Tab-separated table of C-alpha atoms in Angstrom:
chain	number	residue	atom	x	y	z
J	26	MET	CA	-204.635	149.729	159.148
J	27	ALA	CA	-202.714	150.294	155.916
J	28	ARG	CA	-199.979	147.831	155.076
J	29	PRO	CA	-196.450	149.267	154.866
J	30	ASP	CA	-194.908	149.321	151.410
J	31	PRO	CA	-191.867	146.959	151.261
J	32	ALA	CA	-190.161	149.336	148.826
J	33	ASP	CA	-189.988	151.954	151.602
J	34	ILE	CA	-188.259	149.636	154.110
J	35	PRO	CA	-184.435	149.324	154.104
J	36	LEU	CA	-183.046	145.777	154.107
J	37	ALA	CA	-180.105	144.247	155.994
J	38	LEU	CA	-178.589	140.761	156.219
J	39	TYR	CA	-177.433	138.923	159.336
J	40	LEU	CA	-175.117	135.886	159.110
J	41	HIS	CA	-174.631	133.842	162.284
J	42	LEU	CA	-171.534	131.733	162.987
J	43	PRO	CA	-172.213	130.017	166.330
J	44	TRP	CA	-168.898	128.601	167.513
J	45	CYS	CA	-166.529	129.932	170.165
J	46	VAL	CA	-163.395	128.505	171.737
J	47	LYS	CA	-165.412	128.361	174.978
J	48	LYS	CA	-168.695	129.689	176.326
J	49	CYS	CA	-168.408	132.799	178.503
J	50	PRO	CA	-170.342	132.613	181.808
J	51	TYR	CA	-172.375	135.783	181.084
J	52	CYS	CA	-173.298	134.976	177.475
J	53	ASP	CA	-176.817	133.890	176.533
J	54	PHE	CA	-176.247	134.194	172.793
J	55	ASN	CA	-176.583	131.123	170.601
J	56	SER	CA	-172.935	130.092	170.831
J	57	HIS	CA	-171.346	126.677	171.234
J	58	PRO	CA	-167.798	125.469	172.002
J	59	ALA	CA	-165.995	124.518	168.804
J	60	ALA	CA	-164.653	120.998	168.374
J	61	ALA	CA	-161.196	120.665	169.929
J	62	ASP	CA	-159.912	118.415	167.161
J	63	SER	CA	-158.859	120.563	164.198
J	64	SER	CA	-159.935	118.124	161.482
J	65	ARG	CA	-163.354	117.670	163.090
J	66	ARG	CA	-163.672	121.427	163.534
J	67	ASP	CA	-162.825	122.092	159.890
J	68	ALA	CA	-165.378	119.516	158.713
J	69	GLN	CA	-167.973	121.014	161.070
J	70	GLN	CA	-167.382	124.471	159.661
J	71	ARG	CA	-167.533	123.342	156.026
J	72	GLU	CA	-170.830	121.547	156.617
J	73	TYR	CA	-172.251	124.614	158.349
J	74	ILE	CA	-171.167	127.002	155.579
J	75	ASP	CA	-172.813	124.686	153.045
J	76	ALA	CA	-176.051	124.862	155.043
J	77	MET	CA	-175.913	128.670	155.201
J	78	CYS	CA	-175.404	128.901	151.444
J	79	HIS	CA	-178.435	126.664	150.883
J	80	ASP	CA	-180.420	128.790	153.342
J	81	MET	CA	-179.629	131.881	151.278
J	82	LEU	CA	-180.682	130.094	148.087
J	83	LEU	CA	-184.062	129.186	149.607
J	84	GLN	CA	-184.690	132.720	150.804
J	85	ALA	CA	-183.646	134.215	147.475
J	86	GLU	CA	-185.882	131.832	145.504
J	87	ALA	CA	-188.843	132.850	147.674
J	88	GLY	CA	-188.445	136.414	146.398
J	89	VAL	CA	-189.464	137.910	149.726
J	90	THR	CA	-187.188	140.955	149.398
J	91	GLY	CA	-189.076	142.361	146.429
J	92	GLY	CA	-185.838	143.219	144.656
J	93	ARG	CA	-184.581	145.522	147.401
J	94	ARG	CA	-180.843	146.059	147.863
J	95	VAL	CA	-179.004	144.829	150.937
J	96	GLU	CA	-177.756	147.963	152.674
J	97	THR	CA	-175.747	146.345	155.496
J	98	VAL	CA	-174.383	142.940	156.497
J	99	PHE	CA	-173.439	141.803	159.985
J	100	ILE	CA	-171.480	138.593	160.580
J	101	GLY	CA	-172.001	137.722	164.239
J	102	GLY	CA	-171.602	134.846	166.617
J	103	GLY	CA	-170.128	133.079	168.335
J	104	THR	CA	-166.707	134.057	167.143
J	105	PRO	CA	-166.711	134.563	163.369
J	106	SER	CA	-162.945	135.117	163.383
J	107	LEU	CA	-162.569	131.374	164.038
J	108	PHE	CA	-163.540	130.936	160.388
J	109	ALA	CA	-161.015	131.424	157.605
J	110	PRO	CA	-161.248	134.466	155.330
J	111	ALA	CA	-162.116	132.098	152.478
J	112	ASP	CA	-165.216	130.934	154.386
J	113	ILE	CA	-166.307	134.507	155.044
J	114	GLY	CA	-165.679	135.321	151.404
J	115	ARG	CA	-167.796	132.391	150.266
J	116	LEU	CA	-170.726	133.580	152.399
J	117	LEU	CA	-170.472	137.143	151.101
J	118	ASP	CA	-170.087	135.998	147.487
J	119	THR	CA	-173.126	133.732	147.839
J	120	ALA	CA	-175.181	136.550	149.328
J	121	ALA	CA	-174.104	138.967	146.593
J	122	GLY	CA	-175.045	136.349	144.011
J	123	HIS	CA	-178.610	136.203	145.325
J	124	TRP	CA	-179.250	139.829	146.296
J	125	SER	CA	-177.924	143.126	145.009
J	126	PHE	CA	-175.748	144.993	147.499
J	127	ALA	CA	-175.614	148.751	147.894
J	128	THR	CA	-172.366	150.069	146.445
J	129	ASP	CA	-171.399	151.414	149.868
J	130	ALA	CA	-172.820	148.496	151.876
J	131	GLU	CA	-171.504	148.340	155.438
J	132	ILE	CA	-170.176	144.812	156.096
J	133	THR	CA	-169.256	144.160	159.733
J	134	MET	CA	-167.622	141.084	161.237
J	135	GLU	CA	-167.176	140.320	164.930
J	136	ALA	CA	-163.725	139.240	166.110
J	137	ASN	CA	-162.308	138.378	169.496
J	138	PRO	CA	-158.771	139.448	170.469
J	139	GLY	CA	-156.489	136.464	170.104
J	140	ALA	CA	-159.082	134.515	168.095
J	141	VAL	CA	-158.097	135.416	164.546
J	142	GLU	CA	-156.631	131.966	164.185
J	143	HIS	CA	-157.437	131.015	160.619
J	144	GLY	CA	-156.605	134.286	158.950
J	145	SER	CA	-155.541	137.852	159.391
J	146	PHE	CA	-157.571	141.033	159.374
J	147	LYS	CA	-156.000	141.688	156.010
J	148	GLY	CA	-157.584	138.478	154.733
J	149	TYR	CA	-161.036	139.483	155.949
J	150	ARG	CA	-160.595	142.906	154.411
J	151	SER	CA	-159.714	141.334	151.072
J	152	VAL	CA	-162.968	139.337	150.889
J	153	GLY	CA	-165.189	142.364	151.470
J	154	VAL	CA	-165.441	142.987	155.216
J	155	ASN	CA	-165.087	146.750	155.757
J	156	ARG	CA	-165.889	147.109	159.450
J	157	VAL	CA	-164.858	145.011	162.466
J	158	SER	CA	-166.260	144.740	165.972
J	159	ILE	CA	-163.708	143.600	168.552
J	160	GLY	CA	-164.948	141.969	171.762
J	161	GLY	CA	-162.659	143.548	174.344
J	162	GLN	CA	-165.098	143.745	177.329
J	163	SER	CA	-162.486	144.954	179.863
J	164	PHE	CA	-158.851	146.009	180.114
J	165	ASP	CA	-158.478	144.533	183.596
J	166	ALA	CA	-156.743	141.129	183.558
J	167	ARG	CA	-158.619	139.910	186.639
J	168	GLN	CA	-161.986	140.924	185.206
J	169	LEU	CA	-161.231	139.245	181.901
J	170	LYS	CA	-160.523	136.013	183.764
J	171	LEU	CA	-163.762	136.311	185.775
J	172	LEU	CA	-165.660	136.923	182.534
J	173	GLY	CA	-164.174	133.788	181.007
J	174	ARG	CA	-162.338	135.693	178.305
J	175	LEU	CA	-159.276	134.039	176.806
J	176	HIS	CA	-157.383	137.210	175.918
J	177	GLY	CA	-155.397	139.652	178.012
J	178	PRO	CA	-155.641	143.463	178.023
J	179	GLU	CA	-152.687	143.882	175.700
J	180	GLU	CA	-154.305	141.683	173.050
J	181	ILE	CA	-157.190	144.134	172.674
J	182	ALA	CA	-154.817	146.903	171.647
J	183	ASP	CA	-152.945	144.466	169.391
J	184	ALA	CA	-156.175	143.463	167.645
J	185	VAL	CA	-157.149	147.100	167.053
J	186	HIS	CA	-153.662	147.922	165.758
J	187	ASN	CA	-153.658	144.887	163.448
J	188	ALA	CA	-157.067	145.837	162.081
J	189	GLN	CA	-155.902	149.400	161.468
J	190	GLN	CA	-152.762	148.129	159.732
J	191	ALA	CA	-154.983	145.961	157.514
J	192	GLY	CA	-156.823	149.070	156.324
J	193	PHE	CA	-159.895	149.056	158.566
J	194	GLU	CA	-160.964	152.605	159.344
J	195	ARG	CA	-164.257	151.616	160.975
J	196	ILE	CA	-163.625	149.674	164.174
J	197	ASN	CA	-165.890	149.045	167.144
J	198	VAL	CA	-164.741	147.861	170.564
J	199	ASP	CA	-167.150	146.219	173.025
J	200	LEU	CA	-166.761	147.283	176.650
J	201	MET	CA	-168.779	146.278	179.717
J	202	TYR	CA	-169.252	147.898	183.115
J	203	GLY	CA	-170.907	146.887	186.370
J	204	LEU	CA	-168.575	143.878	186.456
J	205	PRO	CA	-168.094	141.619	189.501
J	206	GLU	CA	-166.776	143.700	192.428
J	207	GLN	CA	-165.867	146.482	189.998
J	208	THR	CA	-165.215	149.893	191.507
J	209	ARG	CA	-165.935	153.222	189.865
J	210	GLU	CA	-162.216	153.819	189.447
J	211	GLN	CA	-161.729	150.459	187.726
J	212	ALA	CA	-164.648	151.094	185.378
J	213	LEU	CA	-163.280	154.494	184.378
J	214	ALA	CA	-159.809	153.018	183.879
J	215	ASP	CA	-161.390	150.739	181.274
J	216	VAL	CA	-163.006	153.770	179.650
J	217	ARG	CA	-159.676	155.600	179.460
J	218	ALA	CA	-158.032	152.529	177.896
J	219	ALA	CA	-160.803	152.260	175.315
J	220	ILE	CA	-160.577	155.949	174.438
J	221	ALA	CA	-156.823	155.619	173.973
J	222	LEU	CA	-157.401	153.129	171.141
J	223	ASP	CA	-158.832	155.999	169.050
J	224	VAL	CA	-161.541	153.885	167.404
J	225	SER	CA	-164.631	155.355	165.774
J	226	HIS	CA	-167.245	153.373	167.695
J	227	ILE	CA	-167.664	151.866	171.157
J	228	SER	CA	-170.422	149.628	172.470
J	229	TYR	CA	-170.655	150.315	176.199
J	230	TYR	CA	-173.131	148.199	178.075
J	231	GLN	CA	-173.874	147.024	181.591
J	232	LEU	CA	-173.328	143.412	182.562
J	233	THR	CA	-176.688	141.763	183.197
J	234	LEU	CA	-177.294	138.282	184.563
J	235	GLU	CA	-179.332	136.696	181.796
J	236	PRO	CA	-181.287	133.440	182.284
J	237	ASN	CA	-179.648	130.233	181.086
J	238	THR	CA	-176.143	131.497	181.804
J	239	GLN	CA	-173.585	130.372	184.355
J	240	PHE	CA	-173.649	133.810	185.971
J	241	HIS	CA	-177.408	133.557	186.411
J	242	ALA	CA	-177.125	130.154	188.067
J	243	PHE	CA	-174.169	131.195	190.219
J	244	PRO	CA	-174.390	134.994	190.543
J	245	PRO	CA	-171.140	136.877	191.086
J	246	ASP	CA	-170.935	139.761	193.549
J	247	LEU	CA	-171.992	142.770	191.476
J	248	PRO	CA	-171.655	146.445	192.455
J	249	ASP	CA	-174.567	148.317	194.006
J	250	PRO	CA	-177.026	149.481	191.291
J	251	ASP	CA	-176.610	153.145	192.301
J	252	ASP	CA	-172.839	152.786	191.961
J	253	VAL	CA	-173.306	151.194	188.539
J	254	ALA	CA	-175.502	154.109	187.444
J	255	GLU	CA	-172.788	156.531	188.547
J	256	MET	CA	-170.215	154.527	186.579
J	257	GLY	CA	-172.344	154.858	183.454
J	258	ASP	CA	-172.880	158.591	183.888
J	259	ALA	CA	-169.201	159.286	184.544
J	260	ALA	CA	-168.201	157.150	181.576
J	261	SER	CA	-170.611	158.995	179.259
J	262	ASN	CA	-169.040	162.299	180.272
J	263	MET	CA	-165.532	160.964	179.636
J	264	PHE	CA	-166.520	159.581	176.253
J	265	ALA	CA	-168.161	162.878	175.278
J	266	GLU	CA	-165.029	164.824	176.198
J	267	ALA	CA	-163.105	162.479	173.891
J	268	GLY	CA	-165.528	163.064	171.011
J	269	LEU	CA	-167.518	159.837	171.389
J	270	HIS	CA	-171.225	160.531	171.749
J	271	HIS	CA	-174.204	158.309	172.562
J	272	TYR	CA	-176.600	157.866	169.671
J	273	GLU	CA	-178.274	154.816	171.233
J	274	VAL	CA	-178.581	153.476	174.785
J	275	SER	CA	-175.418	151.389	174.566
J	276	ALA	CA	-173.597	152.741	171.509
J	277	LEU	CA	-171.268	155.704	171.029
J	278	ALA	CA	-169.753	157.043	167.827
J	279	ARG	CA	-167.098	159.550	166.831
J	280	ASN	CA	-167.870	162.076	164.075
J	281	GLY	CA	-171.217	160.449	163.351
J	282	ASP	CA	-169.703	157.063	162.479
J	283	VAL	CA	-172.751	155.127	163.693
J	284	CYS	CA	-173.299	151.434	163.029
J	285	GLN	CA	-175.716	151.507	160.107
J	286	HIS	CA	-176.645	147.860	160.616
J	287	ASN	CA	-177.746	148.460	164.184
J	288	LEU	CA	-179.530	151.645	163.155
J	289	ASN	CA	-181.497	149.436	160.778
J	290	TYR	CA	-182.872	147.569	163.814
J	291	TRP	CA	-183.548	150.612	165.954
J	292	GLN	CA	-185.535	152.161	163.104
J	293	PHE	CA	-187.612	149.004	162.625
J	294	ALA	CA	-186.395	148.207	159.128
J	295	ASP	CA	-186.127	144.680	157.654
J	296	TYR	CA	-183.404	142.063	157.909
J	297	LEU	CA	-182.765	138.652	156.427
J	298	ALA	CA	-181.543	136.002	158.854
J	299	VAL	CA	-179.148	133.192	157.943
J	300	GLY	CA	-177.656	130.706	160.396
J	301	ALA	CA	-178.569	128.773	163.528
J	302	GLY	CA	-181.000	130.640	165.778
J	303	ALA	CA	-181.070	133.707	163.532
J	304	HIS	CA	-184.225	135.835	163.618
J	305	GLY	CA	-185.449	137.789	160.618
J	306	LYS	CA	-188.081	140.443	159.898
J	307	LEU	CA	-189.617	140.980	156.485
J	308	THR	CA	-192.193	143.394	155.167
J	309	THR	CA	-194.182	141.953	152.270
J	310	ASN	CA	-197.369	142.842	150.438
J	311	ARG	CA	-199.153	140.530	152.879
J	312	GLY	CA	-197.895	142.283	156.008
J	313	VAL	CA	-194.907	142.205	158.376
J	314	PHE	CA	-193.518	138.799	159.309
J	315	ARG	CA	-190.893	137.388	161.630
J	316	TYR	CA	-189.092	134.110	161.188
J	317	MET	CA	-186.489	132.093	163.049
J	318	ARG	CA	-184.007	129.448	161.932
J	319	PRO	CA	-183.462	126.247	164.006
J	320	VAL	CA	-181.411	127.125	167.089
J	321	HIS	CA	-178.876	124.304	167.439
J	322	PRO	CA	-176.209	124.126	164.708
J	323	ARG	CA	-176.850	120.412	164.123
J	324	SER	CA	-180.587	120.981	163.837
J	325	TYR	CA	-179.970	123.895	161.486
J	326	ILE	CA	-177.650	121.858	159.246
J	327	ASP	CA	-180.131	118.977	159.122
J	328	ALA	CA	-183.073	121.297	158.408
J	329	MET	CA	-181.251	123.059	155.578
J	330	GLY	CA	-180.275	119.674	154.144
J	331	THR	CA	-183.913	118.712	153.653
J	332	ALA	CA	-185.599	122.085	153.123
J	333	SER	CA	-186.899	122.848	149.653
J	334	ASP	CA	-188.631	126.172	150.200
J	335	PHE	CA	-188.866	129.150	152.558
J	336	CYS	CA	-191.863	131.015	153.891
J	337	PRO	CA	-192.002	133.281	156.955
J	338	THR	CA	-195.172	132.305	158.773
J	339	ARG	CA	-195.505	134.527	161.864
J	340	PRO	CA	-197.303	137.769	160.997
J	341	LEU	CA	-197.137	140.593	163.498
J	342	THR	CA	-200.381	141.915	164.949
J	343	THR	CA	-201.120	145.621	165.138
J	344	SER	CA	-200.332	145.725	168.862
J	345	SER	CA	-197.047	143.888	168.312
J	346	LEU	CA	-196.053	146.250	165.513
J	347	ILE	CA	-196.634	149.259	167.754
J	348	PHE	CA	-194.782	147.824	170.731
J	349	GLU	CA	-191.830	146.459	168.787
J	350	PHE	CA	-191.368	149.727	166.901
J	351	MET	CA	-191.322	151.692	170.159
J	352	LEU	CA	-189.156	149.105	171.876
J	353	ASN	CA	-186.444	149.737	169.311
J	354	ALA	CA	-186.890	153.369	168.253
J	355	LEU	CA	-187.048	154.735	171.810
J	356	ARG	CA	-183.486	153.535	172.381
J	357	LEU	CA	-182.270	156.169	169.936
J	358	LYS	CA	-181.090	159.414	171.456
J	359	GLN	CA	-182.325	161.325	168.413
J	360	GLY	CA	-185.751	159.701	168.615
J	361	PHE	CA	-187.937	159.178	165.562
J	362	ALA	CA	-190.405	160.909	163.283
J	363	LEU	CA	-194.043	159.891	163.528
J	364	SER	CA	-194.023	159.619	159.743
J	365	MET	CA	-191.400	156.841	160.088
J	366	PHE	CA	-193.625	155.077	162.611
J	367	GLU	CA	-196.442	155.066	160.058
J	368	THR	CA	-194.230	154.010	157.145
J	369	ARG	CA	-192.499	151.156	158.982
J	370	THR	CA	-195.567	149.719	160.761
J	371	GLY	CA	-198.512	150.651	158.568
J	372	CYS	CA	-200.224	151.954	161.709
J	373	ASP	CA	-201.773	155.386	162.109
J	374	ARG	CA	-200.243	157.847	164.543
J	375	GLY	CA	-203.670	158.266	166.084
J	376	GLN	CA	-203.263	154.759	167.536
J	377	VAL	CA	-200.433	155.954	169.797
J	378	GLU	CA	-201.428	159.550	170.496
J	379	LEU	CA	-202.791	158.874	173.996
J	380	THR	CA	-199.723	156.877	175.010
J	381	LEU	CA	-197.383	159.523	173.618
J	382	ALA	CA	-199.277	162.171	175.561
J	383	SER	CA	-198.931	160.081	178.723
J	384	ALA	CA	-195.183	159.773	178.158
J	385	VAL	CA	-194.935	163.545	177.691
J	386	ASP	CA	-196.950	164.167	180.874
J	387	ARG	CA	-194.553	161.938	182.810
J	388	GLY	CA	-191.542	163.859	181.527
J	389	LEU	CA	-190.180	160.859	179.605
J	390	LEU	CA	-190.703	162.136	176.067
J	391	THR	CA	-190.900	165.302	174.005
J	392	VAL	CA	-192.951	165.637	170.812
J	393	THR	CA	-192.030	168.636	168.661
J	394	ASP	CA	-194.224	170.666	166.339
J	395	SER	CA	-192.618	168.771	163.472
J	396	GLU	CA	-194.032	165.611	165.038
J	397	PHE	CA	-190.664	164.244	166.051
J	398	CYS	CA	-190.533	162.129	169.224
J	399	ARG	CA	-187.418	162.162	171.376
J	400	PRO	CA	-186.744	160.694	174.849
J	401	THR	CA	-185.921	163.294	177.497
J	402	ALA	CA	-182.913	162.856	179.785
J	403	LEU	CA	-185.303	161.224	182.250
J	404	GLY	CA	-186.684	159.023	179.477
J	405	GLU	CA	-183.181	157.919	178.530
J	406	ARG	CA	-182.441	156.962	182.134
J	407	PHE	CA	-185.734	155.091	182.514
J	408	VAL	CA	-186.064	153.824	178.952
J	409	ASN	CA	-187.588	150.526	180.102
J	410	ASP	CA	-190.457	152.411	181.757
J	411	LEU	CA	-190.919	154.520	178.641
J	412	GLN	CA	-191.047	151.452	176.398
J	413	ALA	CA	-193.416	149.657	178.762
J	414	LEU	CA	-196.068	152.333	178.266
J	415	PHE	CA	-196.643	150.850	174.813
J	416	LEU	CA	-197.011	147.294	176.101
J	417	VAL	CA	-200.796	147.214	176.217
J	418	ASP	CA	-201.114	143.465	176.803
J	419	SER	CA	-198.788	140.782	178.066
J	420	GLU	CA	-198.907	138.712	174.891
J	421	GLN	CA	-196.782	141.254	173.026
J	422	GLY	CA	-193.769	140.544	175.183
J	423	GLN	CA	-193.642	136.818	174.513
J	424	ALA	CA	-191.196	135.057	172.230
J	425	ILE	CA	-189.553	138.226	170.985
J	426	ASP	CA	-186.403	138.385	173.105
J	427	SER	CA	-184.036	136.028	171.357
J	428	GLY	CA	-180.612	137.525	171.800
J	429	VAL	CA	-179.351	134.149	170.655
J	430	GLY	CA	-177.056	135.033	167.859
J	431	GLY	CA	-179.684	136.100	165.549
J	432	GLU	CA	-180.770	139.612	165.439
J	433	PRO	CA	-183.227	139.790	168.324
J	434	VAL	CA	-186.426	141.778	168.371
J	435	ILE	CA	-185.470	143.227	171.728
J	436	HIS	CA	-181.890	144.441	171.667
J	437	ARG	CA	-180.562	144.395	175.195
J	438	ASP	CA	-177.468	146.298	176.318
J	439	ARG	CA	-175.210	143.820	174.604
J	440	GLY	CA	-172.511	144.570	172.044
J	441	TYR	CA	-174.044	144.280	168.596
J	442	ALA	CA	-171.984	146.914	166.910
């Protein structure tokens, strides 16, 4: 197996800010309730930002990026909008001091409606953020309460309007369906409300009961799975009529305004990880590695306070490279070129030919004469089955589904955009 050339692999940066006002019952991300006392909360945030800046220094000194530019940045959480614009600016300035940024680098920050407490969208825009992702989830007041959200429906529209007034042209809104006792009509009412906001990107994903969440321990009454599937199909048609088209399982864009940061994951490129629980992937001359930062914020702060170097230590095996590439790339509606598979993994296409042929025989995949692989409509509907064809042994599926506020290897139907 030839090793992939790092120079051929795009590079992104993920910054994780783990605090929320409160933990939502469906959320299994690495998020923690912020301190109620304002002075304690401010001290907590300063200490954490210091740790992140030291983390970036260690990673930069290790030289693992090989001089590549950072193409995209994603500031996720948690609720990053609980931090002041000055804090966000310090993180971005520190990153830009260690790594060169593309001149048109996409820099996204997550924000919750009603949780822009320490600064305005204008402030975030002024420090370099050029794209925002707003966690709406639903426009139904009862559903928002069941989901543990602290905002009301009207605050979603207010947040979008405020972001637009601040000069943001690229705005994503997260929306969920298959909510407790949700009817088809209620789900489509949410879709209509989201469309009315006239944003360029929507993350539309089904509520799932993830382990280690309150909803998993005490399951709410969810709609019948067949009804949920019909909700998703009807919503896709409505979005398409409004000019918003699926380019990935749970992401829709208008006029091709896709989330470049997420596309970086789906195409199995590299990403630096900074912050508690963050996961990173790096291609070096020694192979492809994954690394993870300490999960709890206190543990992360303490570790960064004593760390003097950085070295990713978990190399990916050939079988893991194949499975993880397919796990991500097969979520894309456009599919992928076999040449990209070879470039990003260092594997030979001959290693997957039999599995690709099996997927074609089952009607889940098409492979064109130009050697481009694309899921069929059936493959899109049963993408988990399509991905599973490449899981040749059980060990590949272990320890790669983080979803805990740090760019996970397996991206579930959760709003990352």
